[in-house]
Short mmCIF file of C-alpha atoms and ligand atoms in Angstrom, two decimals:
data_model
loop_
_atom_site.label_atom_id
_atom_site.label_comp_id
_atom_site.label_asym_id
_atom_site.label_seq_id
_atom_site.Cartn_x
_atom_site.Cartn_y
_atom_site.Cartn_z
CA MET C 32 -57.12 -18.76 -116.85
CA SER C 33 -53.93 -20.61 -115.93
CA ASP C 34 -55.65 -23.99 -115.54
CA LYS C 35 -55.07 -25.88 -118.79
CA PRO C 36 -56.20 -29.23 -120.20
CA ILE C 37 -53.31 -31.72 -120.36
CA HIS C 38 -54.13 -32.19 -124.04
CA ALA C 39 -56.50 -30.53 -126.53
CA ASN C 40 -59.55 -32.33 -127.92
CA LEU C 41 -60.06 -34.83 -125.08
CA PHE C 42 -63.06 -32.92 -123.66
CA THR C 43 -64.94 -29.70 -124.34
CA TRP C 44 -63.23 -26.86 -122.46
CA PRO C 45 -63.94 -24.32 -121.18
CA ALA C 46 -67.50 -25.47 -120.64
CA ASP C 47 -70.16 -25.30 -117.95
CA ASN C 48 -71.11 -28.92 -118.65
CA PRO C 49 -68.03 -30.52 -120.18
CA SER C 50 -68.32 -33.57 -122.40
CA LEU C 51 -65.73 -36.10 -123.53
CA LEU C 52 -64.86 -35.91 -127.22
CA GLY C 53 -64.49 -38.98 -129.40
CA GLY C 54 -64.31 -39.95 -133.05
CA LEU C 55 -67.11 -41.45 -135.13
CA CYS C 56 -65.96 -43.46 -138.16
CA GLY C 57 -67.83 -42.41 -141.30
CA HIS C 58 -67.40 -45.89 -142.81
CA CYS C 59 -68.27 -48.39 -140.08
CA GLY C 60 -69.76 -46.24 -137.32
CA GLU C 61 -67.27 -47.30 -134.64
CA VAL C 62 -66.63 -44.81 -131.86
CA SER C 63 -63.06 -44.15 -130.71
CA PHE C 64 -61.45 -42.25 -127.86
CA PRO C 65 -59.48 -40.11 -128.28
CA ALA C 66 -60.69 -39.16 -131.76
CA GLN C 67 -58.30 -40.45 -134.42
CA SER C 68 -58.28 -39.87 -138.15
CA SER C 69 -57.96 -43.52 -139.17
CA CYS C 70 -60.25 -46.25 -137.85
CA ARG C 71 -58.81 -49.16 -135.81
CA HIS C 72 -61.79 -51.27 -136.81
CA CYS C 73 -62.12 -50.86 -140.59
CA SER C 74 -58.93 -48.86 -141.39
CA GLY C 75 -61.15 -46.25 -143.04
CA THR C 76 -60.17 -42.59 -142.97
CA GLY C 77 -62.50 -39.67 -142.44
CA SER C 78 -63.97 -39.68 -138.97
CA SER C 79 -65.83 -36.83 -137.31
CA VAL C 80 -65.47 -35.55 -133.77
CA ILE C 81 -68.53 -36.17 -131.58
CA GLU C 82 -69.46 -35.50 -127.97
CA LEU C 83 -69.53 -38.68 -125.89
CA GLY C 84 -71.42 -37.08 -123.03
CA ASP C 85 -70.68 -37.01 -119.32
CA ARG C 86 -72.39 -40.12 -117.92
CA GLY C 87 -71.46 -43.78 -117.99
CA THR C 88 -71.23 -46.95 -115.94
CA LEU C 89 -68.13 -48.48 -114.35
CA TRP C 90 -67.00 -51.53 -116.37
CA THR C 91 -63.93 -52.37 -114.31
CA TRP C 92 -61.59 -50.62 -111.88
CA THR C 93 -58.39 -50.76 -109.86
CA VAL C 94 -56.49 -48.43 -107.53
CA GLN C 95 -53.05 -46.99 -108.26
CA ASN C 96 -51.35 -47.47 -104.90
CA PHE C 97 -47.81 -46.22 -105.60
CA LEU C 98 -46.37 -43.08 -107.17
CA PRO C 99 -45.89 -43.75 -110.90
CA LYS C 100 -42.54 -42.92 -112.50
CA PRO C 101 -42.34 -40.25 -115.22
CA PRO C 102 -43.96 -39.53 -117.66
CA TYR C 103 -46.57 -39.12 -114.85
CA VAL C 104 -46.88 -35.39 -114.18
CA THR C 105 -47.32 -34.67 -110.48
CA ASP C 106 -46.15 -32.40 -107.70
CA GLN C 107 -46.59 -35.22 -105.18
CA THR C 108 -43.69 -37.19 -103.73
CA THR C 109 -43.54 -40.75 -102.44
CA ALA C 110 -44.30 -39.28 -99.01
CA THR C 111 -47.28 -37.14 -100.10
CA PHE C 112 -48.65 -39.52 -102.78
CA GLU C 113 -52.37 -40.09 -102.65
CA PRO C 114 -53.69 -43.23 -104.39
CA TYR C 115 -56.09 -42.66 -107.25
CA GLY C 116 -58.63 -44.92 -108.87
CA VAL C 117 -58.40 -46.07 -112.49
CA GLY C 118 -61.23 -47.64 -114.42
CA TYR C 119 -62.97 -48.19 -117.73
CA VAL C 120 -66.28 -46.37 -117.98
CA GLU C 121 -68.81 -47.57 -120.52
CA MET C 122 -70.39 -44.64 -122.36
CA PRO C 123 -73.85 -44.82 -123.96
CA ALA C 124 -72.26 -43.58 -127.20
CA GLY C 125 -70.75 -47.07 -127.54
CA VAL C 126 -67.18 -47.06 -126.22
CA ARG C 127 -65.38 -47.79 -122.95
CA ILE C 128 -63.06 -45.02 -121.77
CA GLU C 129 -60.06 -45.57 -119.53
CA SER C 130 -59.99 -42.82 -116.92
CA ARG C 131 -58.75 -41.65 -113.58
CA LEU C 132 -61.40 -42.04 -110.86
CA LEU C 133 -61.77 -39.56 -108.02
CA THR C 134 -62.60 -42.42 -105.65
CA SER C 135 -59.70 -44.60 -104.52
CA ASP C 136 -61.60 -46.41 -101.77
CA PRO C 137 -62.08 -50.03 -102.94
CA GLU C 138 -65.15 -50.33 -100.71
CA LYS C 139 -66.91 -47.63 -102.72
CA LEU C 140 -66.13 -48.88 -106.22
CA HIS C 141 -68.46 -51.44 -107.81
CA ILE C 142 -68.69 -52.75 -111.35
CA GLY C 143 -71.89 -51.44 -112.96
CA MET C 144 -72.24 -48.32 -110.81
CA PRO C 145 -73.23 -45.03 -112.47
CA MET C 146 -70.41 -42.52 -113.02
CA ARG C 147 -70.23 -38.86 -114.00
CA LEU C 148 -67.52 -36.92 -115.80
CA VAL C 149 -65.55 -34.35 -113.82
CA ILE C 150 -62.63 -32.20 -114.86
CA GLU C 151 -59.89 -32.81 -112.30
CA ARG C 152 -57.04 -30.48 -111.36
CA PHE C 153 -54.68 -33.41 -111.03
CA SER C 154 -51.37 -31.53 -110.72
CA ARG C 155 -49.86 -28.03 -110.82
CA ASN C 156 -48.53 -26.58 -114.06
CA ASP C 157 -45.61 -24.19 -114.43
CA GLN C 158 -47.89 -21.16 -115.00
CA GLY C 159 -49.23 -21.07 -111.47
CA GLY C 160 -52.33 -23.04 -112.37
CA HIS C 161 -53.26 -26.66 -112.73
CA ASN C 162 -53.12 -29.39 -115.32
CA LEU C 163 -56.64 -30.55 -116.05
CA SER C 164 -57.60 -34.11 -116.85
CA PHE C 165 -60.92 -35.79 -117.49
CA ALA C 166 -61.87 -38.10 -114.63
CA PHE C 167 -64.96 -39.89 -113.36
CA ASP C 168 -66.64 -39.75 -110.00
CA CYS C 169 -69.28 -42.00 -108.49
CA LEU C 170 -72.69 -40.53 -109.31
CA GLU C 171 -74.70 -39.87 -106.18
CA VAL C 172 -78.10 -41.41 -106.74
CA SER C 173 -80.70 -39.51 -104.73
CA MET V 55 -40.65 -82.87 -141.96
CA ASP V 56 -41.18 -83.17 -138.22
CA VAL V 57 -38.95 -81.19 -135.89
CA ALA V 58 -37.36 -82.27 -132.59
CA ILE V 59 -35.66 -80.49 -129.71
CA VAL V 60 -32.44 -82.39 -129.06
CA GLY V 61 -30.56 -80.04 -126.75
CA ILE V 62 -31.65 -77.76 -123.91
CA GLY V 63 -29.67 -75.31 -121.80
CA LEU V 64 -30.60 -72.77 -119.15
CA HIS V 65 -28.65 -70.15 -117.21
CA PRO V 66 -30.34 -69.68 -113.80
CA PHE V 67 -32.98 -66.95 -113.64
CA GLY V 68 -32.82 -64.09 -111.14
CA ARG V 69 -29.79 -61.86 -110.74
CA THR V 70 -26.23 -62.63 -111.90
CA PRO V 71 -24.33 -59.36 -111.36
CA SER V 72 -21.04 -60.83 -112.60
CA MET V 73 -22.38 -61.69 -116.07
CA SER V 74 -23.84 -59.65 -118.92
CA GLY V 75 -27.06 -60.81 -120.52
CA LEU V 76 -25.09 -61.97 -123.53
CA GLN V 77 -22.71 -64.01 -121.35
CA GLN V 78 -25.72 -65.68 -119.73
CA GLY V 79 -26.93 -66.44 -123.26
CA ALA V 80 -23.55 -68.02 -124.06
CA ALA V 81 -23.70 -70.15 -120.90
CA ALA V 82 -27.14 -71.43 -121.91
CA THR V 83 -25.90 -72.09 -125.46
CA ARG V 84 -22.92 -74.10 -124.23
CA ALA V 85 -25.22 -76.13 -121.99
CA ALA V 86 -27.59 -76.85 -124.90
CA LEU V 87 -24.70 -77.85 -127.21
CA ALA V 88 -23.32 -80.21 -124.55
CA ASP V 89 -26.77 -81.68 -124.00
CA ALA V 90 -27.13 -82.38 -127.74
CA GLY V 91 -23.52 -83.55 -128.04
CA VAL V 92 -22.85 -81.16 -130.90
CA ASP V 93 -20.14 -78.57 -131.56
CA TRP V 94 -20.86 -74.87 -132.09
CA SER V 95 -19.26 -75.12 -135.54
CA ASP V 96 -21.89 -77.70 -136.54
CA ILE V 97 -24.83 -75.35 -135.92
CA GLU V 98 -26.18 -74.15 -139.27
CA CYS V 99 -28.50 -71.32 -138.24
CA GLY V 100 -29.70 -69.44 -135.19
CA TYR V 101 -32.62 -67.25 -134.12
CA GLY V 102 -32.73 -65.30 -130.92
CA GLY V 103 -33.63 -62.15 -129.12
CA SER V 104 -33.32 -59.95 -126.08
CA GLN V 105 -35.07 -56.77 -124.98
CA ASP V 106 -32.43 -55.16 -122.76
CA GLY V 107 -29.48 -57.57 -123.04
CA GLY V 108 -28.10 -56.41 -126.38
CA ASN V 109 -28.22 -57.88 -129.89
CA ALA V 110 -28.63 -61.65 -129.87
CA ASP V 111 -26.48 -62.03 -132.99
CA ALA V 112 -23.52 -60.78 -130.93
CA ILE V 113 -23.56 -64.30 -129.45
CA VAL V 114 -20.94 -65.18 -132.08
CA ASN V 115 -18.47 -62.94 -130.21
CA GLU V 116 -18.90 -65.23 -127.20
CA MET V 117 -19.29 -68.55 -128.98
CA GLY V 118 -17.02 -68.17 -131.98
CA LEU V 119 -17.35 -66.46 -135.36
CA SER V 120 -18.43 -69.60 -137.18
CA GLY V 121 -20.19 -67.86 -140.06
CA LEU V 122 -23.60 -69.34 -139.26
CA GLN V 123 -26.72 -67.55 -140.40
CA PHE V 124 -28.05 -65.78 -137.32
CA THR V 125 -31.24 -63.69 -137.20
CA HIS V 126 -31.95 -61.32 -134.35
CA ILE V 127 -35.63 -61.33 -133.42
CA PHE V 128 -37.48 -58.94 -131.18
CA ASN V 129 -41.22 -59.33 -130.82
CA GLY V 130 -42.17 -58.06 -127.37
CA CYS V 131 -43.24 -60.69 -124.87
CA ALA V 132 -43.41 -63.27 -127.68
CA THR V 133 -39.72 -62.87 -128.61
CA GLY V 134 -38.86 -66.42 -127.50
CA GLY V 135 -41.93 -67.91 -129.15
CA SER V 136 -41.20 -66.04 -132.38
CA SER V 137 -37.56 -67.21 -132.39
CA LEU V 138 -38.66 -70.78 -131.82
CA HIS V 139 -41.24 -70.51 -134.59
CA ALA V 140 -38.62 -69.16 -137.02
CA ALA V 141 -36.18 -71.97 -136.18
CA TYR V 142 -38.96 -74.53 -136.44
CA THR V 143 -39.94 -73.41 -139.94
CA ALA V 144 -36.26 -73.25 -141.03
CA VAL V 145 -35.71 -76.90 -140.05
CA LYS V 146 -39.16 -78.07 -141.17
CA SER V 147 -38.57 -76.66 -144.66
CA GLY V 148 -35.48 -78.86 -145.02
CA GLU V 149 -33.29 -75.81 -145.69
CA TYR V 150 -31.23 -76.38 -142.52
CA ARG V 151 -30.36 -79.58 -140.69
CA ASN V 152 -30.28 -77.93 -137.30
CA ALA V 153 -30.93 -74.61 -135.59
CA LEU V 154 -30.14 -72.79 -132.37
CA VAL V 155 -32.90 -70.90 -130.56
CA LEU V 156 -31.61 -68.40 -128.01
CA GLY V 157 -33.30 -66.03 -125.57
CA PHE V 158 -31.66 -64.00 -122.84
CA ASP V 159 -32.22 -60.77 -120.96
CA LYS V 160 -30.99 -58.53 -118.19
CA HIS V 161 -33.48 -55.92 -116.97
CA ALA V 162 -32.90 -53.18 -114.43
CA PRO V 163 -34.79 -53.74 -111.14
CA GLY V 164 -38.28 -52.27 -110.79
CA ALA V 165 -41.33 -52.15 -113.03
CA PHE V 166 -40.88 -51.54 -116.75
CA ASN V 167 -41.04 -47.84 -117.55
CA ALA V 168 -43.03 -47.56 -120.74
CA SER V 169 -43.08 -44.50 -123.00
CA PRO V 170 -46.41 -43.65 -124.67
CA ALA V 171 -44.76 -42.67 -127.98
CA ASP V 172 -43.35 -46.20 -128.37
CA TRP V 173 -46.89 -47.53 -128.26
CA GLY V 174 -48.52 -45.05 -130.63
CA ILE V 175 -50.23 -43.13 -127.83
CA ASP V 176 -50.06 -39.39 -127.13
CA ASP V 177 -48.06 -38.19 -124.13
CA TRP V 178 -51.12 -37.18 -122.09
CA TYR V 179 -51.88 -40.84 -121.41
CA GLY V 180 -48.68 -41.23 -119.41
CA GLU V 181 -48.87 -37.72 -117.97
CA ILE V 182 -52.21 -38.39 -116.23
CA GLY V 183 -50.90 -41.65 -114.78
CA LEU V 184 -52.41 -44.40 -116.95
CA MET V 185 -49.21 -45.84 -118.51
CA LEU V 186 -48.79 -48.73 -116.05
CA THR V 187 -49.10 -52.41 -116.93
CA THR V 188 -49.98 -53.18 -113.30
CA GLN V 189 -53.23 -51.18 -113.66
CA TYR V 190 -54.18 -53.16 -116.75
CA PHE V 191 -53.64 -56.50 -115.04
CA GLY V 192 -55.64 -55.34 -112.01
CA MET V 193 -58.56 -54.14 -114.12
CA LYS V 194 -58.56 -57.21 -116.36
CA ILE V 195 -58.75 -59.71 -113.52
CA GLN V 196 -61.19 -57.52 -111.57
CA ARG V 197 -63.67 -57.77 -114.43
CA TYR V 198 -62.91 -61.46 -114.99
CA MET V 199 -63.53 -62.28 -111.31
CA HIS V 200 -66.83 -60.40 -111.51
CA ASP V 201 -67.94 -62.17 -114.69
CA HIS V 202 -66.89 -65.68 -113.67
CA ASN V 203 -67.28 -65.68 -109.91
CA ILE V 204 -63.60 -66.09 -109.04
CA SER V 205 -62.52 -65.17 -105.50
CA GLU V 206 -59.37 -63.66 -104.02
CA LYS V 207 -58.59 -67.14 -102.64
CA ALA V 208 -57.94 -68.32 -106.20
CA LEU V 209 -55.39 -65.51 -106.74
CA VAL V 210 -53.64 -66.52 -103.53
CA ALA V 211 -53.65 -70.23 -104.46
CA VAL V 212 -51.84 -69.52 -107.75
CA ALA V 213 -49.10 -67.51 -106.01
CA GLU V 214 -48.73 -70.08 -103.23
CA LYS V 215 -48.28 -72.86 -105.79
CA ALA V 216 -45.75 -70.81 -107.80
CA PHE V 217 -43.51 -70.13 -104.80
CA HIS V 218 -43.79 -73.72 -103.61
CA ASN V 219 -42.66 -74.96 -107.04
CA GLY V 220 -39.91 -72.32 -107.08
CA SER V 221 -38.65 -73.56 -103.72
CA ILE V 222 -37.91 -77.00 -105.22
CA ASN V 223 -36.46 -75.72 -108.50
CA PRO V 224 -32.68 -75.15 -108.22
CA THR V 225 -32.62 -72.64 -111.11
CA ALA V 226 -35.56 -70.50 -109.92
CA TRP V 227 -35.04 -66.95 -108.66
CA ARG V 228 -37.55 -66.94 -105.77
CA ARG V 229 -36.76 -70.10 -103.84
CA GLN V 230 -38.65 -69.31 -100.64
CA ALA V 231 -42.07 -70.93 -100.27
CA LEU V 232 -44.74 -68.45 -99.12
CA SER V 233 -47.86 -69.20 -97.12
CA SER V 234 -51.28 -67.86 -98.07
CA GLU V 235 -50.97 -65.54 -95.03
CA ASP V 236 -47.65 -64.15 -96.35
CA ILE V 237 -49.26 -63.49 -99.72
CA MET V 238 -52.36 -61.85 -98.25
CA ALA V 239 -50.18 -59.67 -96.01
CA SER V 240 -48.11 -58.34 -98.92
CA THR V 241 -48.66 -54.77 -100.18
CA MET V 242 -51.65 -54.06 -102.39
CA ILE V 243 -50.18 -52.96 -105.75
CA SER V 244 -53.22 -52.65 -108.00
CA HIS V 245 -56.54 -54.01 -106.71
CA PRO V 246 -57.09 -56.92 -106.42
CA LEU V 247 -53.42 -57.83 -107.04
CA ARG V 248 -50.82 -57.79 -104.26
CA LYS V 249 -47.03 -57.68 -104.41
CA TYR V 250 -46.53 -61.45 -104.21
CA MET V 251 -49.06 -61.99 -106.98
CA PHE V 252 -46.85 -60.14 -109.51
CA CYS V 253 -43.67 -61.28 -111.23
CA SER V 254 -40.70 -58.93 -111.61
CA PRO V 255 -38.33 -58.19 -114.47
CA ALA V 256 -35.18 -60.28 -114.04
CA GLU V 257 -32.26 -61.93 -115.83
CA GLY V 258 -31.69 -65.32 -117.34
CA ALA V 259 -31.10 -67.24 -120.55
CA VAL V 260 -32.33 -70.34 -122.36
CA ALA V 261 -31.04 -72.09 -125.50
CA LEU V 262 -32.53 -74.95 -127.50
CA ILE V 263 -31.09 -77.03 -130.35
CA LEU V 264 -33.56 -78.16 -133.01
CA CYS V 265 -33.12 -80.69 -135.79
CA SER V 266 -35.32 -82.75 -138.08
CA ALA V 267 -37.10 -85.55 -136.24
CA ALA V 268 -35.57 -88.12 -138.59
CA GLU V 269 -32.07 -87.21 -137.40
CA ALA V 270 -32.92 -86.68 -133.73
CA LYS V 271 -31.51 -90.00 -132.50
CA ARG V 272 -28.06 -88.97 -133.75
CA TYR V 273 -28.02 -86.31 -131.04
CA THR V 274 -29.99 -87.75 -128.13
CA THR V 275 -31.87 -90.75 -126.84
CA GLN V 276 -34.63 -88.45 -125.56
CA PRO V 277 -35.82 -86.17 -128.36
CA ILE V 278 -38.84 -83.97 -127.66
CA PHE V 279 -41.00 -83.39 -130.71
CA LEU V 280 -42.41 -79.98 -131.60
CA ASN V 281 -45.94 -80.76 -132.73
CA ALA V 282 -47.00 -77.14 -133.12
CA THR V 283 -45.78 -73.57 -132.75
CA ALA V 284 -48.14 -70.64 -133.31
CA VAL V 285 -47.77 -66.90 -132.70
CA ARG V 286 -50.77 -64.59 -133.07
CA THR V 287 -51.53 -60.90 -132.50
CA ARG V 288 -54.63 -59.16 -131.21
CA HIS V 289 -57.87 -58.52 -133.05
CA TYR V 290 -59.99 -55.41 -132.77
CA GLY V 291 -61.99 -55.73 -129.55
CA SER V 292 -59.48 -57.70 -127.50
CA PHE V 293 -58.86 -56.04 -124.09
CA GLU V 294 -55.15 -55.20 -124.17
CA VAL V 295 -52.69 -53.10 -122.18
CA PHE V 296 -52.27 -49.37 -122.90
CA SER V 297 -55.72 -48.85 -124.44
CA PRO V 298 -57.22 -45.38 -123.84
CA SER V 299 -60.52 -46.88 -124.95
CA GLN V 300 -61.95 -50.19 -126.06
CA PRO V 301 -65.01 -51.15 -128.07
CA ILE V 302 -68.08 -52.56 -126.29
CA LYS V 303 -68.09 -55.74 -128.33
CA GLN V 304 -65.19 -57.91 -127.21
CA ALA V 305 -63.19 -60.23 -129.44
CA ASP V 306 -61.33 -63.43 -128.58
CA SER V 307 -57.89 -62.72 -127.12
CA PRO V 308 -54.69 -63.53 -129.06
CA THR V 309 -54.24 -66.45 -126.63
CA VAL V 310 -57.48 -68.07 -127.80
CA ILE V 311 -56.50 -67.63 -131.45
CA ALA V 312 -52.92 -68.92 -131.02
CA SER V 313 -54.18 -71.84 -128.94
CA GLN V 314 -56.71 -72.93 -131.54
CA ALA V 315 -54.10 -72.67 -134.31
CA ALA V 316 -51.68 -74.83 -132.31
CA TYR V 317 -54.27 -77.53 -131.57
CA GLN V 318 -55.16 -77.62 -135.25
CA GLN V 319 -51.50 -77.98 -136.27
CA ALA V 320 -50.85 -80.74 -133.75
CA GLY V 321 -54.11 -82.54 -134.48
CA ILE V 322 -54.89 -82.94 -130.79
CA GLY V 323 -57.00 -81.05 -128.25
CA PRO V 324 -56.63 -79.78 -124.69
CA ALA V 325 -57.79 -83.09 -123.21
CA ASP V 326 -54.74 -84.76 -124.75
CA ILE V 327 -52.25 -82.49 -122.94
CA ASP V 328 -50.64 -83.76 -119.70
CA ILE V 329 -48.80 -80.67 -118.38
CA ALA V 330 -48.69 -76.95 -119.22
CA GLN V 331 -46.67 -73.79 -118.77
CA LEU V 332 -49.04 -70.81 -118.87
CA GLN V 333 -48.13 -67.12 -118.82
CA ASP V 334 -48.39 -65.93 -115.22
CA THR V 335 -47.26 -62.32 -115.28
CA GLU V 336 -49.50 -62.14 -112.23
CA SER V 337 -51.76 -64.66 -110.49
CA GLY V 338 -54.85 -63.57 -112.39
CA ALA V 339 -53.21 -64.21 -115.75
CA GLU V 340 -52.66 -67.90 -114.96
CA ILE V 341 -56.33 -68.21 -113.99
CA ILE V 342 -57.58 -66.56 -117.19
CA HIS V 343 -55.14 -68.58 -119.31
CA MET V 344 -56.26 -71.94 -117.88
CA ALA V 345 -59.60 -71.33 -119.59
CA GLU V 346 -58.44 -69.36 -122.65
CA ASN V 347 -56.17 -72.27 -123.64
CA GLY V 348 -59.07 -74.68 -123.31
CA PHE V 349 -58.04 -76.65 -120.21
CA CYS V 350 -61.14 -75.77 -118.19
CA GLU V 351 -64.31 -73.70 -118.51
CA HIS V 352 -64.36 -70.03 -117.52
CA GLY V 353 -65.25 -70.03 -113.82
CA GLU V 354 -64.12 -73.60 -113.18
CA GLN V 355 -60.70 -72.35 -112.03
CA GLU V 356 -61.97 -71.68 -108.50
CA GLN V 357 -62.77 -75.36 -108.00
CA TRP V 358 -59.63 -76.52 -109.81
CA LEU V 359 -57.41 -74.44 -107.53
CA ARG V 360 -59.31 -75.45 -104.38
CA ASP V 361 -58.82 -79.11 -105.35
CA GLY V 362 -55.13 -78.64 -106.24
CA HIS V 363 -55.54 -79.84 -109.85
CA THR V 364 -52.72 -77.60 -111.11
CA GLN V 365 -50.21 -78.61 -108.43
CA ILE V 366 -47.32 -80.93 -109.33
CA GLY V 367 -49.23 -83.95 -108.00
CA GLY V 368 -52.57 -82.78 -109.42
CA LYS V 369 -54.45 -83.99 -112.47
CA PHE V 370 -53.13 -81.15 -114.66
CA PRO V 371 -49.87 -79.59 -113.36
CA VAL V 372 -49.28 -75.97 -114.43
CA ASN V 373 -46.00 -74.03 -114.17
CA THR V 374 -44.07 -76.81 -112.46
CA ASP V 375 -40.89 -74.68 -112.38
CA GLY V 376 -42.60 -71.83 -110.51
CA GLY V 377 -43.53 -69.89 -113.64
CA CYS V 378 -42.84 -66.18 -114.06
CA LEU V 379 -43.83 -65.56 -110.43
CA ALA V 380 -40.88 -67.57 -109.07
CA ASN V 381 -38.48 -67.12 -112.00
CA GLY V 382 -39.04 -63.47 -112.87
CA GLU V 383 -39.55 -62.34 -116.42
CA PRO V 384 -36.46 -61.74 -118.55
CA VAL V 385 -38.53 -60.94 -121.65
CA GLY V 386 -36.24 -62.53 -124.26
CA ALA V 387 -35.84 -65.78 -122.31
CA SER V 388 -39.18 -66.22 -120.60
CA GLY V 389 -41.09 -68.09 -123.32
CA LEU V 390 -38.16 -70.43 -123.93
CA ARG V 391 -37.95 -71.21 -120.19
CA GLN V 392 -41.44 -72.63 -120.52
CA VAL V 393 -40.35 -74.90 -123.39
CA HIS V 394 -37.23 -75.91 -121.45
CA GLU V 395 -39.33 -76.94 -118.45
CA ILE V 396 -41.68 -79.06 -120.56
CA CYS V 397 -38.64 -80.82 -122.07
CA VAL V 398 -37.25 -81.44 -118.56
CA GLN V 399 -40.56 -82.92 -117.43
CA LEU V 400 -41.10 -85.09 -120.52
CA ARG V 401 -37.53 -86.42 -120.13
CA GLN V 402 -38.23 -87.27 -116.46
CA GLN V 403 -35.43 -84.94 -115.32
CA GLY V 404 -37.46 -82.75 -112.96
CA GLY V 405 -35.95 -84.09 -109.72
CA ALA V 406 -37.94 -82.88 -106.71
CA ARG V 407 -40.48 -81.20 -108.99
CA GLN V 408 -40.91 -84.11 -111.42
CA VAL V 409 -44.55 -84.70 -112.33
CA PRO V 410 -45.52 -88.29 -111.54
CA GLY V 411 -47.25 -90.57 -114.03
CA ASN V 412 -44.82 -90.32 -116.96
CA PRO V 413 -46.29 -87.31 -118.85
CA LYS V 414 -46.18 -87.61 -122.64
CA THR V 415 -47.46 -84.25 -123.92
CA GLY V 416 -46.83 -80.68 -122.86
CA TYR V 417 -48.05 -77.20 -123.76
CA THR V 418 -46.48 -73.76 -123.46
CA HIS V 419 -48.17 -70.36 -123.67
CA VAL V 420 -46.80 -66.82 -123.57
CA TYR V 421 -48.91 -63.70 -123.62
CA GLY V 422 -47.94 -60.07 -123.34
CA ALA V 423 -47.74 -56.56 -124.66
CA PRO V 424 -48.97 -55.29 -127.01
CA GLY V 425 -51.47 -58.15 -127.34
CA ILE V 426 -49.45 -61.06 -128.66
CA SER V 427 -49.41 -64.74 -127.79
CA GLY V 428 -47.27 -67.75 -128.62
CA VAL V 429 -48.21 -71.38 -128.06
CA THR V 430 -46.24 -74.61 -128.55
CA ILE V 431 -47.29 -78.24 -128.21
CA LEU V 432 -44.61 -80.79 -127.42
CA SER V 433 -44.48 -84.56 -127.00
CA ARG V 434 -41.94 -87.30 -126.45
ZN1 LIG S 587 -64.34 -47.70 -139.19
#
């Protein structure tokens, strides 16, 4: 497989039902993303990696309307750039995650709406595949 | 020992291609010395900083190698506030009779290009396109507008006021007034914030001369007293820029903490303040900061802006010089510009932008990356 996560340990991969990965502090119980060995809340060390799941609600959002400068990794140009959404998604595990959003239409984004995790091929890599990022999409409620 | 500002100097903000950042700093220093009627060789110590304009202590190469104690300070967006605080404590302690505070900068055009490693974040954060301050400001005000029922009209009103004030300030960068239609027609940068709702990196310099209040009359007939200076950093749970995640439980912002510390030092409250300079990196920031500094309740800003309370003729003028929106943001100088403007207003030297009614007290507030805030309270 030439599609590769942009960074290890952000989400379970490969997986049929991927989940975000976070850190749970053994001292104070705070949840972090990405997982880090020392705690930003209590400065304790010794956290364990936990699955944060794949569902959340949109806490806030914006739309990236221009092509970011490096270090953004993209094969798009100013002419081919497609805006992408950015938001914080509140996870039931007890943390808000900043993420790309598949939806960039401001009419379709609402604070409080349910969201689901997707793994997005957000750019091409140099091995003929894609760079994979975690992202969220609006959850279709049937 | 109380501390007074007895000299102020400013090199115009915007773009000065013929001068380095340091040379702009020297121009501001010479203006402040002339204003205080003091020679460079009489200055006992100095504190100053710049992000992209070089080392502030190199000012001696421009001003003269007088042997003064000079400390270069860099503290992100609070560089000016931190320099002022250091000078304030140096004079207050009685160790020095006077002090220079200097801030200058010269940034390349375009948005700041931040590197994740400098902020303790892994590269992936920038690689997937999240390392942009504009996104943070958009998301912060989006949530704030949702929580406190603030409309897009309020964002437009702040920008319209800024460019109006800039148009009557001879040292502002953006001197063209803009209508609400112009602002609404400008490009959407990061929802809900449009191009004319954001400030840009720029150039400029400000210098202040401080001395003990007891000696102030030797320098000037119009001393401005520094009743408080406070600089504070973020707590866990404050929503700050470049945060891959944040906890559910939110904490008070560094602005709230710095503000409360300053009121306590000065022994007065927000109702005692006549005019303010509030950080307006973008329109939404000014709105949030009106409430975070205690001047109105969260949500009241909509009414305040509709009624023009923060305009020059209003009941509580904010950013009378056009703020960051009309002056740009040379990081090292920006916080000191705010103090300079309050001094101008309290001395009744504002010309076309002078606040009526003889204001007696003023307030300045900077806020910025990585979650730092500086507040001063001034009076005449
Ligand atoms: Zn902990």
